[in-house]
Coordinates of C-alpha atoms in Angstrom, one line a residue:
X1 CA 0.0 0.0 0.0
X2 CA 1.7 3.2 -0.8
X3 CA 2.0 6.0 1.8
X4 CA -1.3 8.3 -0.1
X5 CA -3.5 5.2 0.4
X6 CA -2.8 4.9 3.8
X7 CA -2.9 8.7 4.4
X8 CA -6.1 8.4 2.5
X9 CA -7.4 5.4 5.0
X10 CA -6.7 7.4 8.2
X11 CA -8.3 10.0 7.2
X12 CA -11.8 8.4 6.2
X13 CA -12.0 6.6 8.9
X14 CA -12.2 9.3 11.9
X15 CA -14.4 11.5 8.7
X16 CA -16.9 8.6 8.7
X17 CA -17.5 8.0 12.4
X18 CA -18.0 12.0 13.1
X19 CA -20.5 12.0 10.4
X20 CA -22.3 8.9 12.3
X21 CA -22.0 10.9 16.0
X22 CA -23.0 13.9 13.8
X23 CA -26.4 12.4 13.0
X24 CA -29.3 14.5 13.9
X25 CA -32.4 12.4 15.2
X26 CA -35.7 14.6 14.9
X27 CA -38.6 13.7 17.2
X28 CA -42.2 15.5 18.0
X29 CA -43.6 15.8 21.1
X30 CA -47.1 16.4 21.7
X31 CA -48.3 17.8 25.3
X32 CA -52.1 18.8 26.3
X33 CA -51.1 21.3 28.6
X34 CA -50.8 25.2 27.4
X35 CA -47.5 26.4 26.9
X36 CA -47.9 28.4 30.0
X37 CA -48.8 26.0 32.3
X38 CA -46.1 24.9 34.5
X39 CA -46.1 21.5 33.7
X40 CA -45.5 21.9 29.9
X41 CA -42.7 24.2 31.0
X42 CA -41.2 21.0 33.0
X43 CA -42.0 19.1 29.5
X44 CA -39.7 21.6 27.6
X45 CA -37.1 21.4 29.5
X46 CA -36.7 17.6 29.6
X47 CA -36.9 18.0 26.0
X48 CA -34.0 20.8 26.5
X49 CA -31.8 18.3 28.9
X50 CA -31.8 15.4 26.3
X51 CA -30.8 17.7 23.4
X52 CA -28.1 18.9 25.8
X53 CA -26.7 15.7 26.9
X54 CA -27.1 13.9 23.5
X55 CA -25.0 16.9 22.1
X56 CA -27.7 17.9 19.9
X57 CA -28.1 14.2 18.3
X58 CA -31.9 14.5 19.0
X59 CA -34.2 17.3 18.2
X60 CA -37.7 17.5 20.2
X61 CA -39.8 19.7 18.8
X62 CA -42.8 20.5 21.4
X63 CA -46.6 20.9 20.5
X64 CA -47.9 22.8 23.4
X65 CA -52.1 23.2 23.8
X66 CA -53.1 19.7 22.2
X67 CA -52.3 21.1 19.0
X68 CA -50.7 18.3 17.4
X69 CA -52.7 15.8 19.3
X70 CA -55.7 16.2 21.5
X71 CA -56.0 15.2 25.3
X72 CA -57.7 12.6 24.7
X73 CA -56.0 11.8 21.5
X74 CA -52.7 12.2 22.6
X75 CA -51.9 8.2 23.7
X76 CA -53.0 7.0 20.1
X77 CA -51.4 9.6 18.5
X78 CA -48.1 8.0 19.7
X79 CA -48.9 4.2 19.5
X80 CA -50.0 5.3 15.3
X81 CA -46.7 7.8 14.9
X82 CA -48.7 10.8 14.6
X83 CA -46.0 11.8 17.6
X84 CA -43.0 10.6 18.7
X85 CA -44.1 11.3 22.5
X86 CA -47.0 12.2 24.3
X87 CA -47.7 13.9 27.9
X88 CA -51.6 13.7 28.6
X89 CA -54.2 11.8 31.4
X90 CA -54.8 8.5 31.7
X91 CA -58.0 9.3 33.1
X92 CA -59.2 11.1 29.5
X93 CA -59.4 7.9 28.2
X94 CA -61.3 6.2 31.4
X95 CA -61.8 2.5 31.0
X96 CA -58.6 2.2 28.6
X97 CA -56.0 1.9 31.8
X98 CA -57.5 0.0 34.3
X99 CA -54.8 -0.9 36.5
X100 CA -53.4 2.6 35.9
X101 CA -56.9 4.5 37.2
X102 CA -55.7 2.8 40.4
X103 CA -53.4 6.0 40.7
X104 CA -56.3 8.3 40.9
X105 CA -58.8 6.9 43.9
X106 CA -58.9 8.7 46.5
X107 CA -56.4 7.0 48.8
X108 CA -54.6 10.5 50.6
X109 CA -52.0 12.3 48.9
X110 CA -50.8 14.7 50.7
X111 CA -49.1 16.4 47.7
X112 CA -47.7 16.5 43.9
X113 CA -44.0 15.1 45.1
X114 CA -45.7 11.9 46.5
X115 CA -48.3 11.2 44.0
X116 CA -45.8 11.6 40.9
X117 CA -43.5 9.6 42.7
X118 CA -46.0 7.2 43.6
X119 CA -47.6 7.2 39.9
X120 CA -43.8 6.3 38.6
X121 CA -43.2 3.3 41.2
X122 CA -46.6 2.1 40.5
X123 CA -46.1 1.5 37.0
X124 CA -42.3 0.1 38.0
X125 CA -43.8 -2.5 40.4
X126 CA -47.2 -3.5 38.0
X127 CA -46.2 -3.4 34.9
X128 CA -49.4 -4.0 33.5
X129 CA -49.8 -4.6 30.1
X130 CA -52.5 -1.9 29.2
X131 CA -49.1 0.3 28.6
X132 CA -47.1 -2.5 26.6
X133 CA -47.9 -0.8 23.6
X134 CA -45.6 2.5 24.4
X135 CA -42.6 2.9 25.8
X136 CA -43.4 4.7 29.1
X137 CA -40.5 7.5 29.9
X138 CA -42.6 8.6 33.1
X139 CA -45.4 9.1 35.3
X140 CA -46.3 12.3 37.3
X141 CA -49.8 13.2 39.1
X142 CA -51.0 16.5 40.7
X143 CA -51.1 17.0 44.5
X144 CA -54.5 16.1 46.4
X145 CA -57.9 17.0 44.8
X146 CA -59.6 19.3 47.3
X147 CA -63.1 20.5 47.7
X148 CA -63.0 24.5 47.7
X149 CA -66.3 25.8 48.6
X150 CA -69.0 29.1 48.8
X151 CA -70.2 28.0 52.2
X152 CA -67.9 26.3 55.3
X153 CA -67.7 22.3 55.1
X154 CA -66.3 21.0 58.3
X155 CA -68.6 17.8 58.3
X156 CA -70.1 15.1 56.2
X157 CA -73.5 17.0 57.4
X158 CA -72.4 20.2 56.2
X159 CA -71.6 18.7 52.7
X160 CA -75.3 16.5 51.8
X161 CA -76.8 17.9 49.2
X162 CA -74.5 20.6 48.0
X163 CA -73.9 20.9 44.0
X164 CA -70.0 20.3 43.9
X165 CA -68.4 20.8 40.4
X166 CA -66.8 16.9 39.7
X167 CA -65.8 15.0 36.8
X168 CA -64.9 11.4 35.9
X169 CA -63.4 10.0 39.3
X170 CA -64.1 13.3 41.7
X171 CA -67.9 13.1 40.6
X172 CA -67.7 9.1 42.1
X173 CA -65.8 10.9 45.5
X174 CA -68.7 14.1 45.6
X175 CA -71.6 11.1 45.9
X176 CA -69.8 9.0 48.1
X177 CA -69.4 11.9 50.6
X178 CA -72.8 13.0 50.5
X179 CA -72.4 15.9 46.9
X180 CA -74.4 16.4 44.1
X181 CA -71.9 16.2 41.3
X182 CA -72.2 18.5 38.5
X183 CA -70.0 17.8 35.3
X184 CA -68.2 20.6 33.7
X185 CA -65.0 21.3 32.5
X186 CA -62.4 23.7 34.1
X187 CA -63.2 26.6 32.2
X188 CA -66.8 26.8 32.5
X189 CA -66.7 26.7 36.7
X190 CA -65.6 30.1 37.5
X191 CA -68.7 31.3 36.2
X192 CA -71.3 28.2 37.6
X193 CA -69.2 29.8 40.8
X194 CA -69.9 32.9 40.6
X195 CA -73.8 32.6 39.5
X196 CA -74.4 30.1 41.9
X197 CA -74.9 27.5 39.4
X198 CA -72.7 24.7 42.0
X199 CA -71.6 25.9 45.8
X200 CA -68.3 24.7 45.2
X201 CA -65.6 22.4 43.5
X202 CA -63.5 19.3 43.8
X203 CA -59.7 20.1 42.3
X204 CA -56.2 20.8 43.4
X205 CA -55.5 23.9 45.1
X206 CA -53.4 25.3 42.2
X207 CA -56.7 25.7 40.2
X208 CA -57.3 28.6 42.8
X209 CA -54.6 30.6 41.4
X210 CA -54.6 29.2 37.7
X211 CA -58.2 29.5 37.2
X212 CA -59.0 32.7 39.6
X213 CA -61.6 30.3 40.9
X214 CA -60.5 31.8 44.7
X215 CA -62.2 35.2 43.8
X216 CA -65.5 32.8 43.6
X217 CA -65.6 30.4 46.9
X218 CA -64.8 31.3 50.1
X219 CA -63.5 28.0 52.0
X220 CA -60.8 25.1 51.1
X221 CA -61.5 22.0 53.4
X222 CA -58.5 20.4 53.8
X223 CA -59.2 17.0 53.0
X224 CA -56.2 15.9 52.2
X225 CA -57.3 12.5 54.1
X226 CA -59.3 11.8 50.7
X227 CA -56.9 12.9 48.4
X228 CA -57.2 11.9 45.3
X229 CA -54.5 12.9 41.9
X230 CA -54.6 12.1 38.4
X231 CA -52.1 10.0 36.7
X232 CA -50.3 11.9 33.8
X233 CA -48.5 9.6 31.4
X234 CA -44.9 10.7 29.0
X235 CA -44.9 8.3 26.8
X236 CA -42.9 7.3 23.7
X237 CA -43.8 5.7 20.2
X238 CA -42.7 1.8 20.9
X239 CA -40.6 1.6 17.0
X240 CA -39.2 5.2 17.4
X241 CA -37.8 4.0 20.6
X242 CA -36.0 0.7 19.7
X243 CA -34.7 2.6 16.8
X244 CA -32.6 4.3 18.7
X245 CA -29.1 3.9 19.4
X246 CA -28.7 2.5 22.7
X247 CA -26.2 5.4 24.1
X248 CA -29.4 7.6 23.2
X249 CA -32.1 5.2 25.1
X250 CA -30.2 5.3 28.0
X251 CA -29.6 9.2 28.8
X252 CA -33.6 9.5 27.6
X253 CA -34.1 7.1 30.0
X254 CA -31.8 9.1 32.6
X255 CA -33.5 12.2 32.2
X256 CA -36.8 10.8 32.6
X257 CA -35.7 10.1 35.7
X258 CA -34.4 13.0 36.9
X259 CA -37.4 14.8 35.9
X260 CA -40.1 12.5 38.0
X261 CA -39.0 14.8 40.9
X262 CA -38.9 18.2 38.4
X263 CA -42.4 17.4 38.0
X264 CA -43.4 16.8 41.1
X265 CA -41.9 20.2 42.5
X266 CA -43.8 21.9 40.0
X267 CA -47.1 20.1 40.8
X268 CA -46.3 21.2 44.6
X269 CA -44.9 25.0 43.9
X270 CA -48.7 25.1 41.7
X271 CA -50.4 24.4 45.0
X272 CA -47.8 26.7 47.2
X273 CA -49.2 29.5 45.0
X274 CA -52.8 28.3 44.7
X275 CA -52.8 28.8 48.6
X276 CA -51.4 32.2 49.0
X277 CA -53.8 33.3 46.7
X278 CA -56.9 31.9 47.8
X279 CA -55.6 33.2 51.6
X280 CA -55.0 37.0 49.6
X281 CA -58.6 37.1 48.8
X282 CA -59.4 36.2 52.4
X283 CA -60.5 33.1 51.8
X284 CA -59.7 30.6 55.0
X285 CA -58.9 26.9 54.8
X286 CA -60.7 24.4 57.3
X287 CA -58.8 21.4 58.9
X288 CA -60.9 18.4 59.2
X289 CA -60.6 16.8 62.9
X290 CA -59.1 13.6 63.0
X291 CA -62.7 11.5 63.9
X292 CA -64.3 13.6 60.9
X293 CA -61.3 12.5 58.8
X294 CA -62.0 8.8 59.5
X295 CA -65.5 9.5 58.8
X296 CA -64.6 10.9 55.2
X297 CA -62.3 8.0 54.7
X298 CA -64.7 5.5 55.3
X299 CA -67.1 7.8 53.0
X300 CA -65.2 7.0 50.0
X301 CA -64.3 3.4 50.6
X302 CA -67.4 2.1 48.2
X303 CA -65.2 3.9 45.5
X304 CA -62.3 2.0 46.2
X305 CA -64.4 -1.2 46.6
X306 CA -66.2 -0.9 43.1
X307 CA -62.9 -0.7 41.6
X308 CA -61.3 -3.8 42.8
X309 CA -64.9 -5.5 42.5
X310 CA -64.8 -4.1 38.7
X311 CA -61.4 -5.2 37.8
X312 CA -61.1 -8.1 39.6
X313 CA -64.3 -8.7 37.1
X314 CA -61.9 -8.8 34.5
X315 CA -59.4 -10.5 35.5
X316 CA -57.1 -7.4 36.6
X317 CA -55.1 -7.3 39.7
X318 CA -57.7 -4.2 41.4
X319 CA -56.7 -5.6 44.9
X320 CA -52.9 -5.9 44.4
X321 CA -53.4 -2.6 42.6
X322 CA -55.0 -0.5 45.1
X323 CA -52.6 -2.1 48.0
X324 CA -49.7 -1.6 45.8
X325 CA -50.5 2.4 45.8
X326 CA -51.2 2.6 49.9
X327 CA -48.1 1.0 50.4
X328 CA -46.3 3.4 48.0
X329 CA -48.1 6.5 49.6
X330 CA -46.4 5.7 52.9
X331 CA -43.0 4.7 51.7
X332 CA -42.9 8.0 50.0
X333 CA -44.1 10.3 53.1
X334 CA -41.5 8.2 55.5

């Protein structure tokens, strides 16, 4: 070989693998949440951490709003490749995640740390097949589901009758305790508020703040003893995935993570600021006594009970599943 050819060699070599490390991988992410919203701003910046530690070998480019997918579009629109990943709520596709929706009863959060944490180990320790489809990155949940009110509610007494604003699962907790439930979305309940349409509402804290729904009730009862969360999925489209180098798979997988607690802080520094608002517009939050929290717990143990009666229906671990979650729940607030 004469001394150009292997000049020639050494060169091409080193040219070759920097154009394969040079390789630009270009992925979509759809999220539900507005770009304003905290929790897409926790979605960026994952997206932002994996383009840093790749060195800029993949691209995410975020759809903020639902406007690539809808909420309750957003999990198919991964498993077809419409995204690449998806951030949205398992519980906008109710009867779809089964095991999963035993994140969301009412077992006691006290806040968004615990339940994302718990949401992420749940799925760890199940594994149920409902998500085999996907390539789950992580699991977060917001902190407990609260009932914010026009009148005082100190008692199960004080609460029969009242027309609470509920959906989906907190419509299921409103009747157990006594509520009317009254389906509407988020936007339309600062108004039924204010014109007297319901006398109050079941949702985190943060909604005080985020929706300006504190200028329209009067009372929080902490009923944190109830809690309940919704389980938000980050999903990943299962052949976009394994095509992936596997240097690439695992700082994704890193990141993710990392960001289960980012996420949860968020969830939690939502609340923080949903409660100094709602106390700036003199509203005051009521404790619940210890024998009247017992009596709300027992309240909404028939929810808790129809789900493991309905899974176990099917042939679902419900009872593992709900035991799995109360265990979880007290590991995480040791």
């Amino acid at each position: 070989m004469t001394l150009i050819g292997i000049v020639v060699i050494s060169l091409c070599i080193p040219l070759n693998m920097a154009v394969a490390k040079g390789k630009t991988t270009s992925l979509t992410y759809s999220i539900f949440f507005p770009p304003t919203h905290g929790q897409c701003k926790a979605g960026v910046s994952w997206a932002e951490e994996v383009e840093k530690r790749t060195e800029g070998r993949v691209k995410i480019t975020v759809f903020p709003g639902g406007t690539l997918t809808k909420a309750n579009q957003c999990y198919d629109g991964v498993v077809n490749g419409i995204s690449d990943i998806g951030m949205s709520c398992f519980a906008y596709t109710r009867g779809r995640f089964p095991v999963m929706e035993a994140i969301d009863l009412p077992q006691g959060y006290p806040n968004g740390t615990v339940a994302t944490r718990v949401a992420t180990e749940f799925y760890k320790t199940m594994k149920p097949k409902e998500l085999d489809d996907v390539k789950v990155l992580y699991i977060h949940a917001h902190g407990p589901g609260l009932l914010h009110t026009k009148k005082p509610v100190a008692t199960l007494e004080d609460l029969k009758g009242m027309k609470i604003r509920s959906t989906g699962l907190s419509a299921k907790v409103t009747k157990a305790l006594g509520g009317v439930p009254v389906a509407m979305p988020q936007p339309a309940t600062y108004e039924a508020l204010q014109k007297g349409v319901v006398e109050g509402t079941f949702t985190p804290i943060e909604a005080l703040k985020g929706w300006k729904q504190a200028e329209v009730i009067n009372y929080t009862t902490d009923c944190k003893g109830v809690g309940y969360t919704t389980g938000m999925f980050v999903v990943m489209n299962l052949n976009r995935w394994n095509s992936l180098p596997e240097d690439i798979k695992r700082i994704i997988e890193e990141v993710s993570n990392e960001w289960v607690a980012v996420h949860g802080e968020v969830w939690d520094s939502n609340d923080k600021a949903g409660l100094d608002f709602t106390l700036s517009e003199g509203n005051k939050v009521l404790p619940l006594t210890d024998e009247e929290n017992k009596r709300w717990v027992e309240g909404v143990r028939p929810v808790i009970d129809e789900y493991i009666t309905t899974t176990e229906g099917k042939g679902l671990p419900g009872k593992k599943a709900v035991e799995t979650v109360k265990a979880l729940i007290t590991q995480s607030c040791k």
